[in-house]
Tab-separated table of C-alpha atoms in Angstrom:
chain	number	residue	atom	x	y	z
A	1	MET	CA	-0.085	-0.059	0.026
A	2	ASN	CA	1.459	3.279	-1.121
A	3	ILE	CA	0.902	5.923	1.692
A	4	THR	CA	2.220	9.307	1.128
A	5	ALA	CA	4.120	10.833	4.107
A	6	THR	CA	1.646	13.723	4.898
A	7	PRO	CA	0.184	15.019	8.066
A	8	ALA	CA	-3.151	14.293	6.550
A	9	LEU	CA	-2.704	10.631	7.530
A	10	PRO	CA	-2.482	11.016	11.278
A	11	LEU	CA	-5.148	13.719	11.494
A	12	GLY	CA	-7.373	11.649	9.279
A	13	ASP	CA	-6.877	8.613	11.456
A	14	ASP	CA	-7.887	10.650	14.505
A	15	ALA	CA	-11.156	11.672	12.869
A	16	LEU	CA	-11.956	8.215	11.477
A	17	ILE	CA	-11.324	6.282	14.876
A	18	LEU	CA	-13.184	8.776	16.942
A	19	SER	CA	-15.964	8.737	14.507
A	20	HIS	CA	-16.273	5.056	14.925
A	21	ARG	CA	-16.193	5.058	18.607
A	22	LEU	CA	-19.033	7.617	18.780
A	23	GLY	CA	-20.982	5.646	16.314
A	24	GLU	CA	-20.950	2.804	18.794
A	25	TRP	CA	-23.522	4.948	20.911
A	26	ALA	CA	-26.256	4.263	18.223
A	27	GLY	CA	-29.041	2.657	20.191
A	28	HIS	CA	-27.441	3.060	23.505
A	29	ALA	CA	-27.115	6.866	24.315
A	30	PRO	CA	-28.966	7.947	27.520
A	31	VAL	CA	-31.665	9.990	25.724
A	32	LEU	CA	-32.749	10.231	22.010
A	33	GLU	CA	-31.716	13.858	21.671
A	34	GLU	CA	-28.155	12.767	22.727
A	35	GLU	CA	-28.157	9.920	20.353
A	36	VAL	CA	-28.711	12.273	17.403
A	37	ALA	CA	-26.088	14.681	18.718
A	38	LEU	CA	-23.470	12.062	19.011
A	39	ALA	CA	-24.385	10.626	15.630
A	40	ASN	CA	-23.899	14.021	14.107
A	41	ILE	CA	-20.403	14.557	15.594
A	42	ALA	CA	-19.508	11.203	14.348
A	43	LEU	CA	-20.660	12.082	10.842
A	44	ASP	CA	-18.710	15.401	10.999
A	45	LEU	CA	-15.608	13.482	11.947
A	46	LEU	CA	-16.195	10.943	9.153
A	47	GLY	CA	-16.415	13.640	6.551
A	48	GLN	CA	-13.165	15.166	7.864
A	49	ALA	CA	-11.542	11.756	7.715
A	50	ARG	CA	-12.626	11.141	4.031
A	51	VAL	CA	-11.008	14.448	3.046
A	52	LEU	CA	-7.852	13.988	4.941
A	53	LEU	CA	-7.320	10.270	3.863
A	54	SER	CA	-7.917	11.322	0.276
A	55	LEU	CA	-4.746	13.439	0.592
A	56	ALA	CA	-2.646	10.614	2.147
A	57	GLY	CA	-2.056	8.108	-0.609
A	58	ASP	CA	-2.859	6.661	-4.023
A	59	GLU	CA	-5.391	4.307	-2.470
A	60	ASP	CA	-8.923	5.780	-1.894
A	61	GLU	CA	-10.133	6.416	1.638
A	62	ASP	CA	-11.934	3.012	1.831
A	63	GLU	CA	-8.711	1.167	1.269
A	64	LEU	CA	-6.869	3.181	3.931
A	65	ALA	CA	-9.719	2.736	6.414
A	66	TYR	CA	-10.404	-0.846	5.894
A	67	LEU	CA	-7.245	-2.636	4.526
A	68	ARG	CA	-4.380	-1.233	6.648
A	69	GLU	CA	-3.027	-3.283	9.496
A	70	GLU	CA	-2.892	-1.958	13.155
A	71	ARG	CA	0.584	-0.856	13.155
A	72	GLN	CA	-0.171	1.401	9.951
A	73	PHE	CA	-2.625	3.612	11.766
A	74	ARG	CA	-1.248	6.872	13.215
A	75	ASN	CA	-4.110	8.111	15.421
A	76	LEU	CA	-3.730	9.290	18.939
A	77	GLN	CA	-4.237	6.709	21.642
A	78	LEU	CA	-6.834	9.025	23.265
A	79	VAL	CA	-9.370	8.632	20.362
A	80	GLU	CA	-9.306	4.834	20.368
A	81	GLN	CA	-10.132	4.541	23.986
A	82	PRO	CA	-13.430	2.665	24.773
A	83	ASN	CA	-16.437	4.800	25.375
A	84	GLY	CA	-17.031	3.589	28.944
A	85	ASP	CA	-19.951	5.278	30.598
A	86	PHE	CA	-21.360	8.545	29.251
A	87	ALA	CA	-19.003	10.679	31.400
A	88	HIS	CA	-16.048	8.901	29.986
A	89	THR	CA	-17.155	9.709	26.320
A	90	ILE	CA	-17.669	13.363	27.197
A	91	ALA	CA	-14.247	13.699	28.816
A	92	ARG	CA	-12.626	12.134	25.782
A	93	GLN	CA	-14.452	14.566	23.501
A	94	LEU	CA	-13.655	17.441	25.673
A	95	TYR	CA	-10.053	16.722	25.582
A	96	PHE	CA	-9.862	15.899	21.848
A	97	SER	CA	-12.158	18.625	20.488
A	98	THR	CA	-10.432	21.382	22.475
A	99	TYR	CA	-7.113	20.269	20.944
A	100	GLN	CA	-8.620	19.873	17.352
A	101	GLU	CA	-10.245	23.317	17.341
A	102	LEU	CA	-6.899	24.945	18.298
A	103	LEU	CA	-5.058	22.967	15.751
A	104	PHE	CA	-7.463	23.584	12.851
A	105	ASP	CA	-7.796	27.342	13.802
A	106	HIS	CA	-3.969	27.596	13.300
A	107	LEU	CA	-3.810	25.469	10.123
A	108	ALA	CA	-6.819	27.464	8.513
A	109	ALA	CA	-4.514	30.631	8.582
A	110	THR	CA	-1.575	28.801	6.860
A	111	GLU	CA	-0.800	27.965	3.135
A	112	SER	CA	-0.825	24.228	4.033
A	113	GLU	CA	-2.764	21.892	1.887
A	114	LEU	CA	-4.806	21.255	5.003
A	115	ALA	CA	-5.888	24.891	5.211
A	116	PRO	CA	-9.154	24.543	3.223
A	117	LEU	CA	-10.333	21.505	5.274
A	118	ALA	CA	-9.401	23.156	8.552
A	119	GLY	CA	-11.242	26.398	7.655
A	120	LYS	CA	-14.293	24.572	7.077
A	121	ALA	CA	-14.052	21.919	9.888
A	122	VAL	CA	-13.092	24.413	12.598
A	123	LYS	CA	-16.803	25.420	12.810
A	124	GLU	CA	-17.931	21.891	13.241
A	125	VAL	CA	-15.227	21.343	15.893
A	126	ALA	CA	-16.302	24.389	17.714
A	127	TYR	CA	-19.563	22.876	18.165
A	128	HIS	CA	-18.101	19.506	19.192
A	129	ARG	CA	-16.152	21.290	21.934
A	130	ASP	CA	-19.163	23.314	23.087
A	131	HIS	CA	-21.260	20.071	23.259
A	132	ALA	CA	-18.551	18.421	25.456
A	133	HIS	CA	-18.031	21.614	27.428
A	134	GLN	CA	-21.861	21.882	28.318
A	135	TRP	CA	-22.157	18.250	29.304
A	136	THR	CA	-19.048	18.576	31.546
A	137	LEU	CA	-20.719	21.380	33.302
A	138	ARG	CA	-24.075	19.418	33.639
A	139	LEU	CA	-22.306	16.369	35.002
A	140	GLY	CA	-19.603	17.971	37.089
A	141	ASP	CA	-22.029	20.369	38.807
A	142	GLY	CA	-24.937	17.975	38.952
A	143	THR	CA	-25.566	15.145	41.452
A	144	ASP	CA	-22.858	13.584	43.651
A	145	GLU	CA	-22.937	10.421	41.321
A	146	SER	CA	-22.527	12.427	38.035
A	147	HIS	CA	-19.716	14.521	39.535
A	148	ALA	CA	-17.901	11.488	40.761
A	149	ARG	CA	-18.242	9.726	37.410
A	150	MET	CA	-17.076	12.849	35.458
A	151	GLN	CA	-14.044	13.245	37.753
A	152	ARG	CA	-13.181	9.518	37.245
A	153	ALA	CA	-13.415	9.838	33.521
A	154	LEU	CA	-11.146	12.857	33.378
A	155	ASP	CA	-8.490	11.179	35.644
A	156	SER	CA	-8.569	8.026	33.561
A	157	LEU	CA	-8.035	9.771	30.311
A	158	TRP	CA	-5.534	12.374	31.455
A	159	GLN	CA	-2.706	9.902	30.787
A	160	PHE	CA	-3.326	10.066	27.072
A	161	THR	CA	-3.291	13.897	26.677
A	162	GLY	CA	0.405	14.415	26.583
A	163	GLU	CA	0.442	12.877	22.990
A	164	LEU	CA	-1.815	15.588	21.793
A	165	PHE	CA	1.129	17.945	21.598
A	166	GLU	CA	3.934	15.768	20.260
A	167	PRO	CA	4.974	17.400	16.953
A	168	VAL	CA	3.625	15.763	13.768
A	169	ASP	CA	5.739	15.364	10.722
A	170	GLY	CA	4.762	17.894	8.098
A	171	LEU	CA	3.394	20.428	10.724
A	172	GLU	CA	6.642	22.026	11.638
A	173	THR	CA	4.989	25.530	11.580
A	174	VAL	CA	2.450	24.492	14.291
A	175	PRO	CA	3.543	26.074	17.674
A	176	TRP	CA	2.930	23.028	19.673
A	177	SER	CA	3.999	24.404	23.078
A	178	ALA	CA	1.707	27.525	22.621
A	179	LEU	CA	-1.122	25.111	21.695
A	180	GLU	CA	-0.636	23.073	24.785
A	181	ASP	CA	-0.692	26.174	26.923
A	182	SER	CA	-3.968	27.283	25.314
A	183	TRP	CA	-5.450	23.853	25.694
A	184	THR	CA	-4.466	23.706	29.347
A	185	THR	CA	-5.990	27.021	29.924
A	186	ARG	CA	-9.334	26.168	28.304
A	187	ILE	CA	-9.573	22.705	29.925
A	188	THR	CA	-8.783	24.265	33.313
A	189	ALA	CA	-11.459	26.923	32.870
A	190	THR	CA	-14.148	24.335	31.936
A	191	LEU	CA	-13.312	22.006	34.871
A	192	GLU	CA	-13.326	24.807	37.348
A	193	GLN	CA	-16.626	26.082	36.167
A	194	ALA	CA	-17.953	22.444	36.562
A	195	THR	CA	-16.555	22.242	40.095
A	196	LEU	CA	-14.256	19.584	38.994
A	197	THR	CA	-10.447	19.235	39.621
A	198	VAL	CA	-7.812	19.173	36.825
A	199	PRO	CA	-5.944	15.817	37.086
A	200	GLU	CA	-2.512	15.728	38.432
A	201	GLY	CA	-1.249	12.407	37.150
A	202	PRO	CA	1.394	11.719	34.328
A	203	ARG	CA	0.211	12.695	30.862
A	204	HIS	CA	2.033	9.981	28.806
A	205	GLY	CA	0.702	6.771	30.422
A	206	ALA	CA	2.562	3.532	30.070
A	207	TRP	CA	3.629	4.182	26.507
A	208	ARG	CA	6.320	6.612	25.544
A	209	ALA	CA	5.161	9.963	24.179
A	210	GLY	CA	3.875	9.897	20.655
A	211	ALA	CA	3.205	6.115	20.635
A	212	GLY	CA	0.003	6.237	18.776
A	213	ARG	CA	1.571	8.456	16.029
A	214	GLN	CA	4.370	5.816	15.775
A	215	GLY	CA	1.748	2.955	15.192
A	216	LEU	CA	1.689	1.682	18.702
A	217	HIS	CA	-1.796	1.342	20.191
A	218	THR	CA	-3.550	0.175	23.241
A	219	GLU	CA	-5.202	-3.229	23.623
A	220	SER	CA	-8.743	-1.952	22.755
A	221	PHE	CA	-7.731	-0.789	19.277
A	222	GLY	CA	-7.257	-4.258	17.901
A	223	ARG	CA	-10.855	-4.991	18.741
A	224	LEU	CA	-12.077	-1.777	17.366
A	225	LEU	CA	-10.296	-2.414	14.180
A	226	ALA	CA	-11.506	-5.784	13.727
A	227	GLU	CA	-15.185	-4.646	14.128
A	228	MET	CA	-14.679	-1.629	11.760
A	229	GLN	CA	-12.943	-3.717	9.028
A	230	HIS	CA	-14.878	-6.871	9.227
A	231	LEU	CA	-17.515	-6.354	6.520
A	232	HIS	CA	-15.156	-4.864	3.960
A	233	ARG	CA	-12.684	-7.699	4.427
A	234	SER	CA	-15.333	-10.282	4.369
A	235	HIS	CA	-16.649	-9.158	0.959
A	236	PRO	CA	-13.623	-7.678	-0.780
A	237	GLY	CA	-14.622	-5.660	-3.837
A	238	ALA	CA	-18.190	-5.492	-3.015
A	239	THR	CA	-20.405	-2.405	-4.065
A	240	TRP	CA	-23.564	-1.258	-2.427
């Protein structure tokens, strides 16, 4: 498989894998309105993934999504984490969407091949972040149970946030340190407003920094990939 060395690949993988995770909520969300909201966010991310992966190689986006092996994916470990309970999903979305909005806002103002996509997608991502922000407030400043679950989710996923700001090949103009500072400021403001505590644990987990970007993934990713790729691999060349 001929995959071009471009930052479109890791960013496309982020969107693809998180889209799949959010799609797993179909039929299981706590309320109908939220099922629609999560499905719409998943579709936004899938649209981003299609554009980004179309820039990443000679194969079309279906081949890149369904025929690559686990070590060929370059997504962040954060986005592949299981949904867990609803608070866990919201914490993952808050961390990722805040990062993605800052990154796309920067890329939209550059002359990068990613600028057109970033300029359009940043408006979608702003909604994704606001959705996660509002739910973080509701859960954090809600009942004792919702507060405890939200804090546990934030603490559990914190170990994967360090990888967000590891430099990506081809994006040398991105001020990663400044992005991390802005991300930390936004996350801190949201959690304080929600009466939650910013986690204090290590931000790189058991894997070395940048592991997902290097093709090293957590145990749950293999199961996600098997499910996502099963139909395409079972019926190669089929059209619908």
